[in-house]
Amino acid sequence: MFDHPDYDGHEKVVMVEDAESGLKAIIAVHSTALGAAAGGCRLWTYETPGAALSDALRLSRGMSYKNAMANLPMGGGKAVILGPVPAEKRDAVMQAFGRAVDSLNGRYITAEDVGVSVADMEIVATTTKHVGGLAAGAGKSGGDPSPYTARGVRVGIESAVRAKLGRRDLAGLSIAVQGLGHVGMYLCEELFNQGVNLVVADINPARVAEAQARFGAVGVSIDDILTQPVDVIAPCALGATITEYAARYIRAGVVAGAANNQLATAEAGRILAERGILYAPDYVINAGGIIMVQGELSGDNDTAVVTAKVDAIGDRLDAIFKRAVRDNVITNGVADSMARDKLAAARNKTAVAGGVKALS
Ligand code: NAI
């Protein structure tokens, strides 16, 4: 475990197996330096359990960075449930998962991620209180975080377009959206409302047909979406689609989307930068959903307040893009070092407070 390539000083990694429901899950708590480790639960059918472990380790570290960069009083964690889960077992699996979350006594707070719905989280909430993303009343934010994630990504694309193309708005630009799931479809709506011409791809033809009908989008094959002659590429499917190969052939000036861990390797990020393609660090641009969940958990969840916090993603990206130019470094490197500094400062503060307590 300690030699695992994706292990990064994680505070706690819990393997869960519940014989009765069939639940198999991994909960990774990367850091609680800034608060309880918060991050969604992904339900996915992995090729091997090892792939699930890698995903949990990488995604939980990403959540520490994401929450730190969004200035949220929360640490980073993530859970993965190993699929497939038979439909008749789903509720029992979610209840067992809730019990596993509860056994961590609030050290980890869960919510939706890929493959998990608001209805699933309502079931999880029957066995633990450490859960967000539940349905909320009028004027309050809650439920599906995806519209907030999509809004943050749209604001982030506007920031990248200002920095790279010197454009004040998105009207008339062309944007390729890879993946039309929860976030991708809401993002298309946001972009369509700004006068963007959309090019889209999804492995599910029904989603492409919906984007064509609602937004006049042009559908292309999933193999061609990243190399479209567009202004912006918005990866909104699963992670690691920006491989080194893809990075060499992307024709857009900007890569800015919702997917977690978009860059397959650090080298892919360097290739983008070398080719003058501006990359919006994924965990900064896609923080809208977790900002909403934090609002819900803290009770400070008036829609207007949460929306204003999501819109601040644009200012943060403006600062990262400026610093990258000033220091001649890559944008994801700037974000990583800012996030690491914030985590180190929080750890030092905790250590100093602990030391003072020990002395008194
Ligand atoms: P989702 O599962 O609803 O959507 C993913 C979509 O991508 C599906 O429609 C799927 O058919 C499609 N897809 C899969 N492989 C593809 C490929 N090779 N080419 C084209 N399309 C492909 O997931 P969701 O919630 O929309 O999330 C999308 C990404 O954004 C994920 O990486 C997720 O971790 C990330 N994210 C989501 C947040 C949220 O609020 N839902 C928050 C932050 C990040």
Short mmCIF file of C-alpha atoms and ligand atoms in Angstrom, two decimals:
data_model
loop_
_atom_site.label_atom_id
_atom_site.label_comp_id
_atom_site.label_asym_id
_atom_site.label_seq_id
_atom_site.Cartn_x
_atom_site.Cartn_y
_atom_site.Cartn_z
CA MET A 1 0.00 0.00 0.00
CA PHE A 2 2.63 2.53 1.05
CA ASP A 3 4.55 1.88 -2.20
CA HIS A 4 1.48 2.22 -4.38
CA PRO A 5 2.20 4.77 -7.15
CA ASP A 6 -1.01 6.68 -6.34
CA TYR A 7 -0.52 6.66 -2.56
CA ASP A 8 0.23 10.19 -1.37
CA GLY A 9 0.33 10.08 2.42
CA HIS A 10 -3.40 9.31 2.58
CA GLU A 11 -4.58 9.43 6.19
CA LYS A 12 -6.88 6.45 5.89
CA VAL A 13 -7.91 3.96 3.21
CA VAL A 14 -10.76 1.65 4.11
CA MET A 15 -11.75 -1.49 2.21
CA VAL A 16 -15.38 -2.36 2.77
CA GLU A 17 -17.10 -5.66 2.05
CA ASP A 18 -20.65 -6.42 3.12
CA ALA A 19 -21.56 -10.05 2.45
CA GLU A 20 -25.32 -9.59 2.80
CA SER A 21 -25.78 -6.82 0.21
CA GLY A 22 -22.71 -7.68 -1.87
CA LEU A 23 -21.23 -4.18 -1.37
CA LYS A 24 -17.56 -3.87 -2.19
CA ALA A 25 -16.19 -0.36 -1.76
CA ILE A 26 -13.07 1.62 -1.01
CA ILE A 27 -13.16 4.85 0.98
CA ALA A 28 -10.00 6.95 0.74
CA VAL A 29 -9.43 9.84 3.14
CA HIS A 30 -6.54 11.84 1.72
CA SER A 31 -6.42 14.77 4.13
CA THR A 32 -8.47 16.22 6.97
CA ALA A 33 -6.08 19.14 7.53
CA LEU A 34 -8.72 21.64 6.40
CA GLY A 35 -11.76 19.80 7.79
CA ALA A 36 -13.74 16.61 7.29
CA ALA A 37 -12.73 14.86 4.06
CA ALA A 38 -15.49 15.51 1.55
CA GLY A 39 -15.89 13.99 -1.89
CA GLY A 40 -18.39 12.04 -3.92
CA CYS A 41 -19.02 8.34 -4.23
CA ARG A 42 -18.46 6.78 -7.66
CA LEU A 43 -20.13 3.55 -8.75
CA TRP A 44 -18.16 2.02 -11.58
CA THR A 45 -17.35 -1.40 -13.01
CA TYR A 46 -13.56 -1.48 -12.89
CA GLU A 47 -11.43 -3.93 -14.84
CA THR A 48 -9.66 -4.95 -11.62
CA PRO A 49 -10.00 -4.08 -7.91
CA GLY A 50 -6.55 -2.50 -8.27
CA ALA A 51 -7.96 -0.03 -10.79
CA ALA A 52 -10.66 0.89 -8.26
CA LEU A 53 -8.00 1.49 -5.60
CA SER A 54 -5.99 3.72 -7.95
CA ASP A 55 -9.13 5.70 -8.77
CA ALA A 56 -10.00 6.18 -5.08
CA LEU A 57 -6.45 7.27 -4.23
CA ARG A 58 -6.15 9.70 -7.14
CA LEU A 59 -9.65 11.13 -6.82
CA SER A 60 -9.37 11.68 -3.05
CA ARG A 61 -6.11 13.57 -3.44
CA GLY A 62 -7.79 15.62 -6.15
CA MET A 63 -10.57 16.45 -3.68
CA SER A 64 -8.04 17.75 -1.13
CA TYR A 65 -6.63 20.04 -3.80
CA LYS A 66 -10.08 20.99 -5.09
CA ASN A 67 -11.48 21.89 -1.67
CA ALA A 68 -8.33 23.79 -0.70
CA MET A 69 -8.36 25.80 -3.94
CA ALA A 70 -12.07 26.58 -3.54
CA ASN A 71 -11.29 27.92 -0.02
CA LEU A 72 -13.73 25.44 1.51
CA PRO A 73 -13.28 24.34 5.14
CA MET A 74 -13.11 20.71 4.05
CA GLY A 75 -10.46 18.08 3.46
CA GLY A 76 -10.35 15.59 0.60
CA GLY A 77 -11.81 12.10 0.34
CA LYS A 78 -13.55 9.89 -2.16
CA ALA A 79 -15.38 6.58 -2.21
CA VAL A 80 -15.73 4.05 -5.00
CA ILE A 81 -18.29 1.26 -5.08
CA LEU A 82 -17.20 -1.63 -7.27
CA GLY A 83 -19.88 -2.42 -9.83
CA PRO A 84 -21.87 -3.88 -11.26
CA VAL A 85 -24.60 -3.61 -8.65
CA PRO A 86 -27.75 -5.59 -9.56
CA ALA A 87 -30.86 -3.37 -9.54
CA GLU A 88 -32.58 -5.47 -6.87
CA LYS A 89 -29.56 -5.09 -4.55
CA ARG A 90 -29.03 -1.37 -5.11
CA ASP A 91 -30.88 -0.05 -2.04
CA ALA A 92 -29.22 -2.62 0.24
CA VAL A 93 -25.81 -1.72 -1.21
CA MET A 94 -26.43 2.01 -0.60
CA GLN A 95 -27.55 1.32 2.98
CA ALA A 96 -24.44 -0.78 3.62
CA PHE A 97 -22.30 1.96 2.09
CA GLY A 98 -23.96 4.49 4.42
CA ARG A 99 -23.06 2.29 7.41
CA ALA A 100 -19.44 2.19 6.24
CA VAL A 101 -19.39 6.00 5.93
CA ASP A 102 -20.96 6.27 9.37
CA SER A 103 -18.27 4.07 10.92
CA LEU A 104 -15.77 6.84 10.09
CA ASN A 105 -17.61 9.17 12.50
CA GLY A 106 -17.70 12.20 10.21
CA ARG A 107 -14.08 11.98 9.07
CA TYR A 108 -15.48 11.38 5.55
CA ILE A 109 -18.58 13.06 4.04
CA THR A 110 -20.05 11.54 0.89
CA ALA A 111 -22.20 12.82 -2.03
CA GLU A 112 -22.96 11.89 -5.65
CA ASP A 113 -20.36 11.19 -8.31
CA VAL A 114 -20.42 9.26 -11.58
CA GLY A 115 -22.97 6.42 -11.51
CA VAL A 116 -24.68 7.60 -8.31
CA SER A 117 -27.90 9.63 -8.16
CA VAL A 118 -29.69 11.90 -5.69
CA ALA A 119 -32.10 8.99 -5.05
CA ASP A 120 -29.11 6.80 -4.08
CA MET A 121 -27.87 9.45 -1.65
CA GLU A 122 -31.33 9.67 -0.08
CA ILE A 123 -30.96 5.92 0.67
CA VAL A 124 -27.42 6.44 2.01
CA ALA A 125 -28.87 9.13 4.29
CA THR A 126 -31.01 6.49 6.04
CA THR A 127 -27.86 4.97 7.57
CA THR A 128 -25.56 7.97 8.00
CA LYS A 129 -25.88 11.72 8.47
CA HIS A 130 -22.49 12.34 6.85
CA VAL A 131 -23.90 12.86 3.37
CA GLY A 132 -24.63 15.82 1.04
CA GLY A 133 -26.30 16.24 -2.33
CA LEU A 134 -29.80 15.62 -0.93
CA ALA A 135 -32.91 17.29 -2.34
CA ALA A 136 -33.46 20.84 -1.00
CA GLY A 137 -36.39 23.24 -0.63
CA ALA A 138 -37.28 26.21 -2.88
CA GLY A 139 -34.62 28.95 -3.06
CA LYS A 140 -32.06 26.60 -1.49
CA SER A 141 -29.35 24.69 -3.29
CA GLY A 142 -29.09 20.93 -2.89
CA GLY A 143 -29.77 17.73 -4.76
CA ASP A 144 -27.87 17.12 -7.98
CA PRO A 145 -24.61 19.15 -7.90
CA SER A 146 -24.16 18.89 -11.71
CA PRO A 147 -25.85 22.20 -12.70
CA TYR A 148 -23.50 24.03 -10.31
CA THR A 149 -20.49 22.17 -11.70
CA ALA A 150 -21.60 23.09 -15.22
CA ARG A 151 -22.03 26.74 -14.29
CA GLY A 152 -18.53 26.82 -12.78
CA VAL A 153 -17.11 25.23 -15.93
CA ARG A 154 -18.83 27.83 -18.12
CA VAL A 155 -17.43 30.64 -15.95
CA GLY A 156 -14.00 28.94 -16.16
CA ILE A 157 -14.21 28.69 -19.95
CA GLU A 158 -14.98 32.43 -20.04
CA SER A 159 -11.84 33.08 -17.97
CA ALA A 160 -9.69 30.89 -20.25
CA VAL A 161 -11.11 32.54 -23.36
CA ARG A 162 -10.30 35.99 -21.91
CA ALA A 163 -6.73 34.89 -21.17
CA LYS A 164 -6.02 33.00 -24.39
CA LEU A 165 -8.20 34.59 -27.04
CA GLY A 166 -8.65 38.07 -25.56
CA ARG A 167 -12.42 37.67 -25.88
CA ARG A 168 -14.89 39.18 -23.40
CA ASP A 169 -17.68 36.72 -24.13
CA LEU A 170 -18.34 33.37 -25.75
CA ALA A 171 -20.80 34.45 -28.47
CA GLY A 172 -19.95 32.92 -31.84
CA LEU A 173 -17.17 30.66 -30.50
CA SER A 174 -17.19 26.93 -31.19
CA ILE A 175 -16.78 24.49 -28.31
CA ALA A 176 -16.46 20.70 -28.40
CA VAL A 177 -18.03 18.92 -25.43
CA GLN A 178 -16.80 15.36 -24.80
CA GLY A 179 -19.41 13.47 -22.77
CA LEU A 180 -23.04 14.52 -22.39
CA GLY A 181 -23.83 13.13 -18.96
CA HIS A 182 -25.14 15.11 -16.01
CA VAL A 183 -22.56 17.89 -16.30
CA GLY A 184 -21.98 17.79 -20.06
CA MET A 185 -25.63 18.35 -20.95
CA TYR A 186 -26.05 21.22 -18.45
CA LEU A 187 -22.83 22.72 -19.79
CA CYS A 188 -24.20 22.57 -23.34
CA GLU A 189 -27.25 24.48 -22.11
CA GLU A 190 -25.07 27.12 -20.41
CA LEU A 191 -22.94 27.52 -23.55
CA PHE A 192 -25.90 27.51 -25.94
CA ASN A 193 -27.41 30.37 -23.91
CA GLN A 194 -24.18 32.34 -24.52
CA GLY A 195 -24.42 31.89 -28.30
CA VAL A 196 -21.81 29.12 -28.62
CA ASN A 197 -21.75 26.72 -31.58
CA LEU A 198 -21.54 23.22 -30.10
CA VAL A 199 -19.83 20.07 -31.33
CA VAL A 200 -20.56 17.02 -29.16
CA ALA A 201 -19.82 13.32 -28.70
CA ASP A 202 -21.01 10.61 -26.32
CA ILE A 203 -20.92 6.82 -26.37
CA ASN A 204 -24.69 7.02 -25.85
CA PRO A 205 -26.34 8.10 -29.15
CA ALA A 206 -29.53 9.20 -27.33
CA ARG A 207 -27.57 11.90 -25.48
CA VAL A 208 -26.10 13.17 -28.76
CA ALA A 209 -29.57 13.24 -30.32
CA GLU A 210 -30.84 15.28 -27.35
CA ALA A 211 -28.04 17.86 -27.71
CA GLN A 212 -28.72 18.09 -31.44
CA ALA A 213 -32.43 18.66 -30.88
CA ARG A 214 -32.12 21.13 -27.98
CA PHE A 215 -29.01 23.10 -28.91
CA GLY A 216 -28.46 22.54 -32.64
CA ALA A 217 -25.20 20.76 -31.74
CA VAL A 218 -23.18 18.90 -34.36
CA GLY A 219 -22.56 15.28 -33.33
CA VAL A 220 -19.21 13.66 -34.13
CA SER A 221 -17.60 10.31 -33.29
CA ILE A 222 -16.00 9.84 -29.87
CA ASP A 223 -12.67 9.23 -31.64
CA ASP A 224 -12.77 12.62 -33.36
CA ILE A 225 -14.14 14.95 -30.68
CA LEU A 226 -10.78 16.04 -29.25
CA THR A 227 -9.29 17.00 -32.62
CA GLN A 228 -12.18 19.15 -33.83
CA PRO A 229 -11.20 22.56 -35.28
CA VAL A 230 -12.88 24.48 -32.45
CA ASP A 231 -11.88 27.24 -30.02
CA VAL A 232 -12.30 25.20 -26.82
CA ILE A 233 -12.30 21.49 -25.91
CA ALA A 234 -14.41 20.69 -22.82
CA PRO A 235 -13.69 17.15 -21.54
CA CYS A 236 -16.78 16.11 -19.54
CA ALA A 237 -16.59 12.29 -19.74
CA LEU A 238 -14.38 10.21 -17.48
CA GLY A 239 -10.78 11.08 -16.64
CA ALA A 240 -7.50 10.60 -18.51
CA THR A 241 -8.85 11.37 -21.99
CA ILE A 242 -6.09 13.94 -22.62
CA THR A 243 -3.34 11.47 -23.40
CA GLU A 244 0.06 12.53 -24.72
CA TYR A 245 -1.14 11.51 -28.17
CA ALA A 246 -4.33 13.58 -27.86
CA ALA A 247 -2.34 16.55 -26.52
CA ARG A 248 -0.24 16.54 -29.71
CA TYR A 249 -3.27 16.63 -32.00
CA ILE A 250 -5.70 18.96 -30.24
CA ARG A 251 -6.36 21.97 -32.46
CA ALA A 252 -8.24 24.17 -29.98
CA GLY A 253 -6.47 26.94 -28.07
CA VAL A 254 -8.12 26.03 -24.76
CA VAL A 255 -8.84 22.79 -22.86
CA ALA A 256 -11.35 23.47 -20.07
CA GLY A 257 -13.93 20.96 -18.86
CA ALA A 258 -15.49 19.15 -15.93
CA ALA A 259 -13.84 15.74 -15.91
CA ASN A 260 -11.65 14.85 -12.94
CA ASN A 261 -8.03 13.88 -13.72
CA GLN A 262 -8.29 14.96 -17.36
CA LEU A 263 -4.55 14.70 -18.03
CA ALA A 264 -3.55 11.05 -18.48
CA THR A 265 0.05 11.93 -17.55
CA ALA A 266 2.00 14.98 -16.39
CA GLU A 267 3.73 14.88 -19.77
CA ALA A 268 0.37 15.43 -21.50
CA GLY A 269 0.08 18.72 -19.57
CA ARG A 270 3.57 19.75 -20.65
CA ILE A 271 2.77 18.98 -24.31
CA LEU A 272 -0.35 21.16 -24.15
CA ALA A 273 1.66 24.02 -22.66
CA GLU A 274 4.48 23.62 -25.20
CA ARG A 275 1.94 23.83 -28.00
CA GLY A 276 0.52 27.03 -26.50
CA ILE A 277 -2.78 25.39 -25.50
CA LEU A 278 -4.19 26.86 -22.29
CA TYR A 279 -5.31 24.15 -19.83
CA ALA A 280 -7.73 25.04 -17.02
CA PRO A 281 -6.71 22.82 -14.05
CA ASP A 282 -9.58 20.35 -13.63
CA TYR A 283 -10.00 20.52 -9.89
CA VAL A 284 -10.20 24.32 -9.96
CA ILE A 285 -12.71 24.65 -12.80
CA ASN A 286 -14.97 21.77 -11.69
CA ALA A 287 -15.43 22.81 -8.04
CA GLY A 288 -19.00 24.12 -8.50
CA GLY A 289 -20.63 20.90 -7.31
CA ILE A 290 -18.62 20.59 -4.11
CA ILE A 291 -19.15 24.31 -3.40
CA MET A 292 -22.88 23.58 -3.53
CA VAL A 293 -22.54 20.51 -1.30
CA GLN A 294 -20.54 22.51 1.27
CA GLY A 295 -23.28 25.17 1.27
CA GLU A 296 -25.85 22.47 1.88
CA LEU A 297 -23.84 20.85 4.70
CA SER A 298 -23.19 24.18 6.43
CA GLY A 299 -26.79 25.36 6.03
CA ASP A 300 -25.58 28.46 4.14
CA ASN A 301 -27.31 27.35 0.96
CA ASP A 302 -29.39 30.19 -0.43
CA THR A 303 -29.14 29.69 -4.18
CA ALA A 304 -27.87 33.25 -4.75
CA VAL A 305 -25.07 32.87 -2.17
CA VAL A 306 -23.94 29.52 -3.58
CA THR A 307 -24.09 30.81 -7.16
CA ALA A 308 -21.87 33.78 -6.28
CA LYS A 309 -19.32 31.40 -4.73
CA VAL A 310 -19.38 29.25 -7.87
CA ASP A 311 -18.83 32.32 -10.04
CA ALA A 312 -15.64 33.11 -8.08
CA ILE A 313 -14.06 30.14 -9.90
CA GLY A 314 -13.48 32.61 -12.75
CA ASP A 315 -11.38 34.93 -10.55
CA ARG A 316 -9.30 32.01 -9.27
CA LEU A 317 -8.56 30.84 -12.80
CA ASP A 318 -7.71 34.42 -13.88
CA ALA A 319 -5.08 34.46 -11.09
CA ILE A 320 -3.67 31.03 -12.03
CA PHE A 321 -3.39 31.94 -15.72
CA LYS A 322 -1.62 35.23 -14.86
CA ARG A 323 0.83 33.51 -12.51
CA ALA A 324 1.59 30.82 -15.13
CA VAL A 325 2.55 33.54 -17.63
CA ARG A 326 4.50 35.56 -15.04
CA ASP A 327 6.54 32.57 -13.81
CA ASN A 328 6.64 30.80 -17.20
CA VAL A 329 5.25 27.55 -15.72
CA ILE A 330 2.36 25.29 -16.64
CA THR A 331 -1.09 26.09 -15.28
CA ASN A 332 -1.62 22.75 -13.53
CA GLY A 333 1.80 23.18 -11.89
CA VAL A 334 0.69 26.58 -10.53
CA ALA A 335 -2.54 25.09 -9.16
CA ASP A 336 -0.75 22.08 -7.63
CA SER A 337 1.75 24.24 -5.81
CA MET A 338 -0.93 26.66 -4.57
CA ALA A 339 -3.02 23.72 -3.29
CA ARG A 340 -0.02 22.05 -1.63
CA ASP A 341 0.92 25.34 0.08
CA LYS A 342 -2.62 25.68 1.46
CA LEU A 343 -2.59 22.09 2.77
CA ALA A 344 0.88 22.48 4.30
CA ALA A 345 -0.18 25.74 6.01
CA ALA A 346 -3.27 24.01 7.44
CA ARG A 347 -1.18 21.05 8.67
CA ASN A 348 1.32 23.41 10.31
CA LYS A 349 -1.49 25.32 11.98
CA THR A 350 -2.92 22.06 13.36
CA ALA A 351 0.53 20.95 14.52
CA VAL A 352 1.19 24.29 16.24
CA ALA A 353 -2.26 24.24 17.90
CA GLY A 354 -1.59 20.65 19.02
CA GLY A 355 1.81 21.66 20.39
CA VAL A 356 0.37 24.59 22.31
CA LYS A 357 -2.32 22.31 23.74
CA ALA A 358 0.30 19.74 24.75
CA LEU A 359 2.33 22.43 26.53
CA SER A 360 -0.63 23.98 28.34
P1 NAI B 1 -22.00 11.06 -16.10
O1 NAI B 1 -21.70 9.63 -15.86
O2 NAI B 1 -23.39 11.56 -15.89
O3 NAI B 1 -21.58 11.46 -17.59
C1 NAI B 1 -20.49 10.96 -18.27
C2 NAI B 1 -20.88 10.89 -19.73
O4 NAI B 1 -19.73 10.62 -20.51
C3 NAI B 1 -21.91 9.79 -20.04
O5 NAI B 1 -22.98 10.32 -20.80
C4 NAI B 1 -21.10 8.77 -20.85
O6 NAI B 1 -21.89 8.07 -21.79
C5 NAI B 1 -20.08 9.66 -21.51
N1 NAI B 1 -18.85 9.00 -21.94
C6 NAI B 1 -18.14 8.03 -21.32
N2 NAI B 1 -17.04 7.74 -22.03
C7 NAI B 1 -17.04 8.55 -23.11
C8 NAI B 1 -16.15 8.76 -24.19
N3 NAI B 1 -15.03 8.04 -24.33
N4 NAI B 1 -16.44 9.70 -25.11
C9 NAI B 1 -17.56 10.45 -24.99
N5 NAI B 1 -18.45 10.30 -23.98
C10 NAI B 1 -18.19 9.37 -23.05
O7 NAI B 1 -20.96 11.90 -15.21
P2 NAI B 1 -21.03 13.43 -14.80
O8 NAI B 1 -21.60 13.54 -13.44
O9 NAI B 1 -21.60 14.24 -15.89
O10 NAI B 1 -19.48 13.76 -14.65
C11 NAI B 1 -18.65 13.94 -15.79
C12 NAI B 1 -17.21 14.18 -15.34
O11 NAI B 1 -17.16 15.35 -14.53
C13 NAI B 1 -16.63 13.05 -14.49
O12 NAI B 1 -15.25 12.95 -14.76
C14 NAI B 1 -16.84 13.52 -13.07
O13 NAI B 1 -15.90 12.96 -12.17
C15 NAI B 1 -16.61 15.01 -13.25
N6 NAI B 1 -17.24 15.82 -12.22
C16 NAI B 1 -18.60 15.76 -12.03
C17 NAI B 1 -19.20 16.56 -11.07
C18 NAI B 1 -20.68 16.59 -10.91
O14 NAI B 1 -21.18 17.53 -10.27
N7 NAI B 1 -21.42 15.64 -11.46
C19 NAI B 1 -18.39 17.43 -10.19
C20 NAI B 1 -16.99 17.48 -10.53
C21 NAI B 1 -16.45 16.66 -11.49
#
